[in-house]
PDB file of C-alpha atoms and ligand atoms in Angstrom:
ATOM      1  CA  UNK C   1       0.001  -0.006  -0.002  1.00  0.00           C
ATOM      2  CA  UNK C   2       1.034   3.606  -0.537  1.00  0.00           C
ATOM      3  CA  UNK C   3      -0.335   5.846   2.165  1.00  0.00           C
ATOM      4  CA  UNK C   4       0.152   9.189   3.805  1.00  0.00           C
ATOM      5  CA  UNK C   5      -0.582   9.185   7.546  1.00  0.00           C
ATOM      6  CA  UNK C   6      -1.852  12.532   8.743  1.00  0.00           C
ATOM      7  CA  UNK C   7      -2.554  13.477  12.349  1.00  0.00           C
ATOM      8  CA  UNK C   8      -1.469  15.716  15.200  1.00  0.00           C
ATOM      9  CA  UNK C   9       1.631  14.817  17.234  1.00  0.00           C
ATOM     10  CA  UNK C  10       0.590  11.867  19.414  1.00  0.00           C
ATOM     11  CA  UNK C  11      -2.345  10.843  17.192  1.00  0.00           C
ATOM     12  CA  UNK C  12      -0.621   7.476  16.788  1.00  0.00           C
ATOM     13  CA  UNK C  13       0.825   7.748  13.268  1.00  0.00           C
ATOM     14  CA  UNK C  14       4.007   5.866  14.203  1.00  0.00           C
ATOM     15  CA  UNK C  15       2.101   3.185  16.124  1.00  0.00           C
ATOM     16  CA  UNK C  16      -0.332   2.613  13.236  1.00  0.00           C
ATOM     17  CA  UNK C  17       2.484   2.637  10.652  1.00  0.00           C
ATOM     18  CA  UNK C  18       4.352  -0.106  12.561  1.00  0.00           C
ATOM     19  CA  UNK C  19       1.169  -2.253  12.603  1.00  0.00           C
ATOM     20  CA  UNK C  20       0.539  -1.672   8.873  1.00  0.00           C
ATOM     21  CA  UNK C  21       4.072  -2.659   7.837  1.00  0.00           C
ATOM     22  CA  UNK C  22       3.307  -6.193   9.090  1.00  0.00           C
ATOM     23  CA  UNK C  23       0.453  -6.586   6.599  1.00  0.00           C
ATOM     24  CA  UNK C  24       2.061  -6.422   3.181  1.00  0.00           C
ATOM     25  CA  UNK C  25       5.742  -5.524   3.450  1.00  0.00           C
ATOM     26  CA  UNK C  26       5.222  -1.787   2.977  1.00  0.00           C
ATOM     27  CA  UNK C  27       7.955   0.267   4.681  1.00  0.00           C
ATOM     28  CA  UNK C  28       7.384   2.972   7.297  1.00  0.00           C
ATOM     29  CA  UNK C  29       9.087   6.230   6.353  1.00  0.00           C
ATOM     30  CA  UNK C  30       9.075   8.584   9.321  1.00  0.00           C
ATOM     31  CA  UNK C  31      10.749  11.923   8.692  1.00  0.00           C
ATOM     32  CA  UNK C  32      10.857  12.399  12.486  1.00  0.00           C
ATOM     33  CA  UNK C  33      12.783   9.111  12.930  1.00  0.00           C
ATOM     34  CA  UNK C  34      15.154   9.986  10.057  1.00  0.00           C
ATOM     35  CA  UNK C  35      15.837  13.404  11.594  1.00  0.00           C
ATOM     36  CA  UNK C  36      16.304  12.037  15.139  1.00  0.00           C
ATOM     37  CA  UNK C  37      18.745   9.448  13.717  1.00  0.00           C
ATOM     38  CA  UNK C  38      20.676  12.256  11.982  1.00  0.00           C
ATOM     39  CA  UNK C  39      20.800  14.321  15.206  1.00  0.00           C
ATOM     40  CA  UNK C  40      22.066  11.318  17.154  1.00  0.00           C
ATOM     41  CA  UNK C  41      24.708  10.571  14.507  1.00  0.00           C
ATOM     42  CA  UNK C  42      25.797  14.245  14.433  1.00  0.00           C
ATOM     43  CA  UNK C  43      25.507  14.506  10.628  1.00  0.00           C
ATOM     44  CA  UNK C  44      25.170  17.840   8.770  1.00  0.00           C
ATOM     45  CA  UNK C  45      21.450  17.192   8.405  1.00  0.00           C
ATOM     46  CA  UNK C  46      21.176  16.532  12.143  1.00  0.00           C
ATOM     47  CA  UNK C  47      23.071  19.744  12.983  1.00  0.00           C
ATOM     48  CA  UNK C  48      20.756  21.765  10.755  1.00  0.00           C
ATOM     49  CA  UNK C  49      17.574  20.137  12.129  1.00  0.00           C
ATOM     50  CA  UNK C  50      18.300  19.898  15.865  1.00  0.00           C
ATOM     51  CA  UNK C  51      17.333  23.383  17.070  1.00  0.00           C
ATOM     52  CA  UNK C  52      14.062  23.392  15.076  1.00  0.00           C
ATOM     53  CA  UNK C  53      13.072  20.023  16.495  1.00  0.00           C
ATOM     54  CA  UNK C  54      13.903  20.851  20.116  1.00  0.00           C
ATOM     55  CA  UNK C  55      11.748  23.972  19.904  1.00  0.00           C
ATOM     56  CA  UNK C  56       8.831  22.087  18.317  1.00  0.00           C
ATOM     57  CA  UNK C  57       9.193  23.981  15.005  1.00  0.00           C
ATOM     58  CA  UNK C  58       9.162  22.390  11.564  1.00  0.00           C
ATOM     59  CA  UNK C  59      12.447  21.747   9.804  1.00  0.00           C
ATOM     60  CA  UNK C  60      12.686  23.783   6.533  1.00  0.00           C
ATOM     61  CA  UNK C  61      10.832  22.239   3.555  1.00  0.00           C
ATOM     62  CA  UNK C  62      13.964  22.147   1.354  1.00  0.00           C
ATOM     63  CA  UNK C  63      15.798  19.863   3.818  1.00  0.00           C
ATOM     64  CA  UNK C  64      12.835  17.517   4.067  1.00  0.00           C
ATOM     65  CA  UNK C  65      12.332  17.321   0.302  1.00  0.00           C
ATOM     66  CA  UNK C  66      16.011  16.462  -0.156  1.00  0.00           C
ATOM     67  CA  UNK C  67      15.593  13.513   2.230  1.00  0.00           C
ATOM     68  CA  UNK C  68      12.331  12.296   0.721  1.00  0.00           C
ATOM     69  CA  UNK C  69      13.355  12.525  -2.900  1.00  0.00           C
ATOM     70  CA  UNK C  70      16.177  10.072  -2.164  1.00  0.00           C
ATOM     71  CA  UNK C  71      14.251   7.881   0.262  1.00  0.00           C
ATOM     72  CA  UNK C  72      11.287   7.225  -2.032  1.00  0.00           C
ATOM     73  CA  UNK C  73      13.616   5.925  -4.737  1.00  0.00           C
ATOM     74  CA  UNK C  74      15.247   3.284  -2.525  1.00  0.00           C
ATOM     75  CA  UNK C  75      14.456  -0.320  -3.549  1.00  0.00           C
ATOM     76  CA  UNK C  76      12.471  -1.199  -0.388  1.00  0.00           C
ATOM     77  CA  UNK C  77       9.765   1.301  -1.412  1.00  0.00           C
ATOM     78  CA  UNK C  78       8.817  -0.927  -4.347  1.00  0.00           C
ATOM     79  CA  UNK C  79       6.505  -2.968  -2.064  1.00  0.00           C
ATOM     80  CA  UNK C  80       4.731   0.177  -0.825  1.00  0.00           C
ATOM     81  CA  UNK C  81       5.316   2.842   1.818  1.00  0.00           C
ATOM     82  CA  UNK C  82       3.633   4.541   4.746  1.00  0.00           C
ATOM     83  CA  UNK C  83       4.566   8.202   5.004  1.00  0.00           C
ATOM     84  CA  UNK C  84       4.549   9.033   8.727  1.00  0.00           C
ATOM     85  CA  UNK C  85       4.955  12.751   9.426  1.00  0.00           C
ATOM     86  CA  UNK C  86       5.371  13.796   5.798  1.00  0.00           C
ATOM     87  CA  UNK C  87       4.120  15.921   4.123  1.00  0.00           C
ATOM     88  CA  UNK C  88       3.538  18.492   6.821  1.00  0.00           C
ATOM     89  CA  UNK C  89       2.996  21.702   4.844  1.00  0.00           C
ATOM     90  CA  UNK C  90       1.169  22.575   1.630  1.00  0.00           C
ATOM     91  CA  UNK C  91       4.514  23.217  -0.197  1.00  0.00           C
ATOM     92  CA  UNK C  92       5.712  19.713   0.873  1.00  0.00           C
ATOM     93  CA  UNK C  93       2.420  18.211  -0.406  1.00  0.00           C
ATOM     94  CA  UNK C  94       2.790  20.010  -3.748  1.00  0.00           C
ATOM     95  CA  UNK C  95       6.416  18.899  -4.056  1.00  0.00           C
ATOM     96  CA  UNK C  96       5.432  15.307  -3.198  1.00  0.00           C
ATOM     97  CA  UNK C  97       2.719  15.371  -5.863  1.00  0.00           C
ATOM     98  CA  UNK C  98       5.250  16.402  -8.543  1.00  0.00           C
ATOM     99  CA  UNK C  99       7.804  13.863  -7.315  1.00  0.00           C
ATOM    100  CA  UNK C 100       5.311  10.972  -7.382  1.00  0.00           C
ATOM    101  CA  UNK C 101       4.080  11.995 -10.842  1.00  0.00           C
ATOM    102  CA  UNK C 102       7.687  11.992 -12.030  1.00  0.00           C
ATOM    103  CA  UNK C 103       8.290   8.535 -10.521  1.00  0.00           C
ATOM    104  CA  UNK C 104       4.955   7.200 -11.857  1.00  0.00           C
ATOM    105  CA  UNK C 105       3.679   6.327  -8.369  1.00  0.00           C
ATOM    106  CA  UNK C 106       0.021   6.619  -7.300  1.00  0.00           C
ATOM    107  CA  UNK C 107      -1.111   6.972  -3.685  1.00  0.00           C
ATOM    108  CA  UNK C 108      -3.931   4.837  -2.272  1.00  0.00           C
ATOM    109  CA  UNK C 109      -5.048   7.373   0.330  1.00  0.00           C
ATOM    110  CA  UNK C 110      -4.145  10.064   2.823  1.00  0.00           C
ATOM    111  CA  UNK C 111      -5.377   8.713   6.167  1.00  0.00           C
ATOM    112  CA  UNK C 112      -6.227  11.394   8.707  1.00  0.00           C
ATOM    113  CA  UNK C 113      -6.210  10.046  12.284  1.00  0.00           C
ATOM    114  CA  UNK C 114      -8.410  12.240  14.426  1.00  0.00           C
ATOM    115  CA  UNK C 115      -7.846  11.965  18.194  1.00  0.00           C
ATOM    116  CA  UNK C 116      -9.145  14.402  20.902  1.00  0.00           C
ATOM    117  CA  UNK C 117      -6.604  16.926  22.219  1.00  0.00           C
ATOM    118  CA  UNK C 118      -6.807  15.750  25.853  1.00  0.00           C
ATOM    119  CA  UNK C 119      -5.938  12.173  24.760  1.00  0.00           C
ATOM    120  CA  UNK C 120      -2.998  13.518  22.739  1.00  0.00           C
ATOM    121  CA  UNK C 121      -1.587  15.539  25.641  1.00  0.00           C
ATOM    122  CA  UNK C 122      -1.793  12.530  27.935  1.00  0.00           C
ATOM    123  CA  UNK C 123      -0.129  10.250  25.357  1.00  0.00           C
ATOM    124  CA  UNK C 124       2.752  12.612  24.638  1.00  0.00           C
ATOM    125  CA  UNK C 125       3.738  13.071  28.257  1.00  0.00           C
ATOM    126  CA  UNK C 126       3.662   9.295  28.821  1.00  0.00           C
ATOM    127  CA  UNK C 127       5.373   8.184  25.580  1.00  0.00           C
ATOM    128  CA  UNK C 128       8.827   6.640  25.701  1.00  0.00           C
ATOM    129  CA  UNK C 129      11.012   5.847  22.665  1.00  0.00           C
ATOM    130  CA  UNK C 130      13.922   3.459  22.094  1.00  0.00           C
ATOM    131  CA  UNK C 131      17.141   5.510  21.994  1.00  0.00           C
ATOM    132  CA  UNK C 132      18.673   3.270  19.300  1.00  0.00           C
ATOM    133  CA  UNK C 133      18.187   5.216  16.059  1.00  0.00           C
ATOM    134  CA  UNK C 134      17.976   1.980  14.064  1.00  0.00           C
ATOM    135  CA  UNK C 135      15.086   0.756  16.238  1.00  0.00           C
ATOM    136  CA  UNK C 136      13.048   3.712  17.605  1.00  0.00           C
ATOM    137  CA  UNK C 137      10.355   1.414  19.014  1.00  0.00           C
ATOM    138  CA  UNK C 138       7.500   3.353  20.625  1.00  0.00           C
ATOM    139  CA  UNK C 139       6.240   2.658  24.165  1.00  0.00           C
ATOM    140  CA  UNK C 140       3.837   4.253  26.570  1.00  0.00           C
ATOM    141  CA  UNK C 141       4.220   4.036  30.349  1.00  0.00           C
ATOM    142  CA  UNK C 142       0.433   3.616  30.679  1.00  0.00           C
ATOM    143  CA  UNK C 143      -0.814   1.737  27.620  1.00  0.00           C
ATOM    144  CA  UNK C 144       2.253  -0.120  26.342  1.00  0.00           C
ATOM    145  CA  UNK C 145       5.253  -0.208  28.729  1.00  0.00           C
ATOM    146  CA  UNK C 146       8.407  -2.190  27.906  1.00  0.00           C
ATOM    147  CA  UNK C 147       8.575  -5.567  29.718  1.00  0.00           C
ATOM    148  CA  UNK C 148      11.595  -4.391  31.747  1.00  0.00           C
ATOM    149  CA  UNK C 149      11.315  -0.728  32.783  1.00  0.00           C
ATOM    150  CA  UNK C 150      13.590   1.523  30.724  1.00  0.00           C
ATOM    151  CA  UNK C 151      14.831  -1.270  28.411  1.00  0.00           C
ATOM    152  CA  UNK C 152      13.666  -1.805  24.813  1.00  0.00           C
ATOM    153  CA  UNK C 153      11.944  -5.192  24.293  1.00  0.00           C
ATOM    154  CA  UNK C 154      13.237  -5.372  20.727  1.00  0.00           C
ATOM    155  CA  UNK C 155      16.923  -4.379  20.949  1.00  0.00           C
ATOM    156  CA  UNK C 156      17.766  -3.941  24.642  1.00  0.00           C
ATOM    157  CA  UNK C 157      18.767  -0.263  24.313  1.00  0.00           C
ATOM    158  CA  UNK C 158      17.655   2.345  26.873  1.00  0.00           C
ATOM    159  CA  UNK C 159      14.098   3.625  26.441  1.00  0.00           C
ATOM    160  CA  UNK C 160      13.956   7.396  26.876  1.00  0.00           C
ATOM    161  CA  UNK C 161      11.721  10.460  26.711  1.00  0.00           C
ATOM    162  CA  UNK C 162      12.283  12.472  23.498  1.00  0.00           C
ATOM    163  CA  UNK C 163      13.933  15.922  23.643  1.00  0.00           C
ATOM    164  CA  UNK C 164      10.775  17.530  22.185  1.00  0.00           C
ATOM    165  CA  UNK C 165       8.566  16.005  24.860  1.00  0.00           C
ATOM    166  CA  UNK C 166       8.723  18.992  27.241  1.00  0.00           C
ATOM    167  CA  UNK C 167       5.406  20.728  28.002  1.00  0.00           C
ATOM    168  CA  UNK C 168       6.585  23.824  26.140  1.00  0.00           C
ATOM    169  CA  UNK C 169       7.681  21.945  22.993  1.00  0.00           C
ATOM    170  CA  UNK C 170       4.520  19.811  22.980  1.00  0.00           C
ATOM    171  CA  UNK C 171       2.360  22.977  23.058  1.00  0.00           C
ATOM    172  CA  UNK C 172       4.404  24.471  20.223  1.00  0.00           C
ATOM    173  CA  UNK C 173       4.161  21.267  18.137  1.00  0.00           C
ATOM    174  CA  UNK C 174       0.380  21.206  18.500  1.00  0.00           C
ATOM    175  CA  UNK C 175       0.134  24.899  17.486  1.00  0.00           C
ATOM    176  CA  UNK C 176       2.445  24.274  14.516  1.00  0.00           C
ATOM    177  CA  UNK C 177       0.301  21.299  13.508  1.00  0.00           C
ATOM    178  CA  UNK C 178      -2.909  23.369  13.585  1.00  0.00           C
ATOM    179  CA  UNK C 179      -1.345  26.200  11.602  1.00  0.00           C
ATOM    180  CA  UNK C 180       0.747  24.379   9.000  1.00  0.00           C
ATOM    181  CA  UNK C 181      -0.306  20.720   8.768  1.00  0.00           C
ATOM    182  CA  UNK C 182      -4.075  20.639   9.477  1.00  0.00           C
ATOM    183  CA  UNK C 183      -4.768  22.415   6.116  1.00  0.00           C
ATOM    184  CA  UNK C 184      -3.508  19.221   4.391  1.00  0.00           C
ATOM    185  CA  UNK C 185      -6.784  17.515   5.354  1.00  0.00           C
ATOM    186  CA  UNK C 186      -8.636  19.896   2.985  1.00  0.00           C
ATOM    187  CA  UNK C 187      -5.867  19.578   0.401  1.00  0.00           C
ATOM    188  CA  UNK C 188      -6.164  15.777   0.201  1.00  0.00           C
ATOM    189  CA  UNK C 189      -9.970  15.973   0.290  1.00  0.00           C
ATOM    190  CA  UNK C 190      -9.763  18.138  -2.849  1.00  0.00           C
ATOM    191  CA  UNK C 191      -7.356  15.598  -4.380  1.00  0.00           C
ATOM    192  CA  UNK C 192      -9.953  12.840  -3.757  1.00  0.00           C
ATOM    193  CA  UNK C 193      -7.513  10.932  -1.515  1.00  0.00           C
ATOM    194  CA  UNK C 194      -8.728  11.730   2.000  1.00  0.00           C
ATOM    195  CA  UNK C 195      -9.812   9.005   4.380  1.00  0.00           C
ATOM    196  CA  UNK C 196     -10.704  10.281   7.872  1.00  0.00           C
ATOM    197  CA  UNK C 197     -10.748   7.963  10.879  1.00  0.00           C
ATOM    198  CA  UNK C 198     -11.934   9.398  14.202  1.00  0.00           C
ATOM    199  CA  UNK C 199     -10.929   6.883  16.864  1.00  0.00           C
ATOM    200  CA  UNK C 200      -8.514   6.380  19.750  1.00  0.00           C
ATOM    201  CA  UNK C 201      -7.985   2.731  18.760  1.00  0.00           C
ATOM    202  CA  UNK C 202      -4.996   1.978  16.495  1.00  0.00           C
ATOM    203  CA  UNK C 203      -6.645  -1.356  15.560  1.00  0.00           C
ATOM    204  CA  UNK C 204      -9.702   0.538  14.262  1.00  0.00           C
ATOM    205  CA  UNK C 205      -7.413   2.643  12.013  1.00  0.00           C
ATOM    206  CA  UNK C 206      -5.654  -0.495  10.749  1.00  0.00           C
ATOM    207  CA  UNK C 207      -8.995  -2.201   9.999  1.00  0.00           C
ATOM    208  CA  UNK C 208     -10.306   0.863   8.141  1.00  0.00           C
ATOM    209  CA  UNK C 209      -7.119   0.936   6.023  1.00  0.00           C
ATOM    210  CA  UNK C 210      -7.357  -2.802   5.306  1.00  0.00           C
ATOM    211  CA  UNK C 211     -10.870  -2.301   3.965  1.00  0.00           C
ATOM    212  CA  UNK C 212      -9.824   0.677   1.899  1.00  0.00           C
ATOM    213  CA  UNK C 213      -6.897  -1.044   0.201  1.00  0.00           C
ATOM    214  CA  UNK C 214      -8.611  -4.447  -0.027  1.00  0.00           C
ATOM    215  CA  UNK C 215      -6.342  -6.480   2.307  1.00  0.00           C
TER     216      UNK C 215
HETATM  217  P1  AP5 M 301       7.649  13.393  14.383  1.00  0.00           P
HETATM  218  O1  AP5 M 301       8.545  12.369  14.925  1.00  0.00           O
HETATM  219  O2  AP5 M 301       6.961  13.137  13.074  1.00  0.00           O
HETATM  220  O3  AP5 M 301       6.626  13.752  15.503  1.00  0.00           O
HETATM  221  P2  AP5 M 301       5.071  14.085  15.475  1.00  0.00           P
HETATM  222  O4  AP5 M 301       4.326  14.300  14.211  1.00  0.00           O
HETATM  223  O5  AP5 M 301       5.015  15.155  16.443  1.00  0.00           O
HETATM  224  O6  AP5 M 301       4.449  12.719  15.782  1.00  0.00           O
HETATM  225  P3  AP5 M 301       4.744  11.906  16.999  1.00  0.00           P
HETATM  226  O7  AP5 M 301       5.895  10.975  16.731  1.00  0.00           O
HETATM  227  O8  AP5 M 301       4.895  12.814  18.207  1.00  0.00           O
HETATM  228  O9  AP5 M 301       3.375  11.141  17.229  1.00  0.00           O
HETATM  229  P4  AP5 M 301       2.680   9.942  16.492  1.00  0.00           P
HETATM  230  O10 AP5 M 301       1.413  10.420  15.879  1.00  0.00           O
HETATM  231  O11 AP5 M 301       3.625   9.158  15.626  1.00  0.00           O
HETATM  232  O12 AP5 M 301       2.266   9.090  17.773  1.00  0.00           O
HETATM  233  P5  AP5 M 301       2.882   7.721  18.365  1.00  0.00           P
HETATM  234  O13 AP5 M 301       2.480   6.555  17.519  1.00  0.00           O
HETATM  235  O14 AP5 M 301       4.303   7.900  18.735  1.00  0.00           O
HETATM  236  O15 AP5 M 301       8.424  14.790  14.189  1.00  0.00           O
HETATM  237  C1  AP5 M 301       9.269  15.327  15.183  1.00  0.00           C
HETATM  238  C2  AP5 M 301       9.856  16.657  14.708  1.00  0.00           C
HETATM  239  O16 AP5 M 301      10.629  16.437  13.507  1.00  0.00           O
HETATM  240  C3  AP5 M 301       8.836  17.731  14.291  1.00  0.00           C
HETATM  241  O17 AP5 M 301       8.370  18.468  15.398  1.00  0.00           O
HETATM  242  C4  AP5 M 301       9.646  18.567  13.290  1.00  0.00           C
HETATM  243  O18 AP5 M 301      10.535  19.428  13.962  1.00  0.00           O
HETATM  244  C5  AP5 M 301      10.474  17.531  12.579  1.00  0.00           C
HETATM  245  N1  AP5 M 301       9.823  17.018  11.349  1.00  0.00           N
HETATM  246  C6  AP5 M 301       9.433  15.736  11.117  1.00  0.00           C
HETATM  247  N2  AP5 M 301       8.865  15.618   9.907  1.00  0.00           N
HETATM  248  C7  AP5 M 301       8.905  16.869   9.334  1.00  0.00           C
HETATM  249  C8  AP5 M 301       8.450  17.389   8.086  1.00  0.00           C
HETATM  250  N3  AP5 M 301       7.848  16.599   7.174  1.00  0.00           N
HETATM  251  N4  AP5 M 301       8.624  18.710   7.842  1.00  0.00           N
HETATM  252  C9  AP5 M 301       9.246  19.503   8.749  1.00  0.00           C
HETATM  253  N5  AP5 M 301       9.689  19.079   9.944  1.00  0.00           N
HETATM  254  C10 AP5 M 301       9.530  17.758  10.242  1.00  0.00           C
HETATM  255  O19 AP5 M 301       1.980   7.624  19.700  1.00  0.00           O
HETATM  256  C11 AP5 M 301       2.141   8.553  20.736  1.00  0.00           C
HETATM  257  C12 AP5 M 301       2.014   7.840  22.101  1.00  0.00           C
HETATM  258  O20 AP5 M 301       0.684   7.335  22.255  1.00  0.00           O
HETATM  259  C13 AP5 M 301       2.920   6.602  22.253  1.00  0.00           C
HETATM  260  O21 AP5 M 301       3.351   6.531  23.583  1.00  0.00           O
HETATM  261  C14 AP5 M 301       2.014   5.428  21.925  1.00  0.00           C
HETATM  262  O22 AP5 M 301       2.432   4.242  22.584  1.00  0.00           O
HETATM  263  C15 AP5 M 301       0.670   5.925  22.422  1.00  0.00           C
HETATM  264  N6  AP5 M 301      -0.442   5.435  21.622  1.00  0.00           N
HETATM  265  C16 AP5 M 301      -0.538   5.491  20.255  1.00  0.00           C
HETATM  266  N7  AP5 M 301      -1.693   4.951  19.857  1.00  0.00           N
HETATM  267  C17 AP5 M 301      -2.342   4.563  20.994  1.00  0.00           C
HETATM  268  C18 AP5 M 301      -3.602   3.955  21.253  1.00  0.00           C
HETATM  269  N8  AP5 M 301      -4.419   3.604  20.257  1.00  0.00           N
HETATM  270  N9  AP5 M 301      -3.986   3.734  22.533  1.00  0.00           N
HETATM  271  C19 AP5 M 301      -3.159   4.074  23.551  1.00  0.00           C
HETATM  272  N10 AP5 M 301      -1.943   4.640  23.387  1.00  0.00           N
HETATM  273  C20 AP5 M 301      -1.544   4.877  22.126  1.00  0.00           C
END
C-alpha cells in the first residue's frame, strides 16, 4: 500500500504505521525518525535540524524534500510505503505530488487520524522511545510499557523520553500542527484521496485501512 498518515503529534501515526508494515511488506518512512537518527549521529542534516526540532518547530521544507526525494527511490519502497509525518505543509504536499508523478507512483489514500486533544496531551507526556536510532520502538508508560522498565523489548537499548517532549515543545508542536499541517486535510480531500478515521484505537485505524486497500 502507498499511504500518507496525517494526524497531530501523538495521534498514533508511528504506532499505526508499525502495525501496517506487518500486513504487506510496505515500509514505514518517518521523517521524524530519520531526523532524530541524523541528530544522534551528528551529521550535517542533524546539525541543521536539531534546534528546530527541540523547539517544536518544523524543519525547513527544502531539507525535508532532499531527504524524501532520495528515500522514495530506494528499492524497499517498491513494495509500498507509509509516510509518517510527511508531508507536513502545503509546499511539501505540492512537491510530493510532482515527485510521485515523475516517478509514476500513485497513492492509495491520505489517512487522517483524528484523536481528541486531551488524549494527545496525555499520550505525549507518557510516551517513551527506544534511543537506538535503528530501532526507535514506541512505548507508553500507561498503555504499552516495555517488559523491563527503561529497556527496549526489541533491541535492549535504553528507552527514553524524546527531547521535544517537554510541555513547552509539545504545546508548540500542536500549534504548529494546527497552523501548518491541518490544512492538508482539505488539500487531500480536494485531491480525492482523504480518508478520515476518528478513533482512539490503532486497531480501528488499521482495520479501516485494510478495507480501503482491499487487504
Ligand atoms: P515526528 O517524529 O513526526 O513527531 P510528530 O508528528 O510530532 O508525531 P509523534 O511521533 O509525536 O506522534 P505519532 O502520531 O507518531 O504518535 P505515536 O504513535 O508515537 O516529528 C518530530 C519533529 O521532527 C517535528 O516536530 C519537526 O521538527 C520535525 N519534522 C518531522 N517531519 C517533518 C516534516 N515533514 N517537515 C518539517 N519538519 C519535520 O503515539 C504517541 C504515544 O501514544 C505513544 O506513547 C504510543 O504508545 C501511544 N499510543 C498510540 N496509539 C495509541 C492507542 N491507540 N492507545 C493508547 N496509546 C496509544
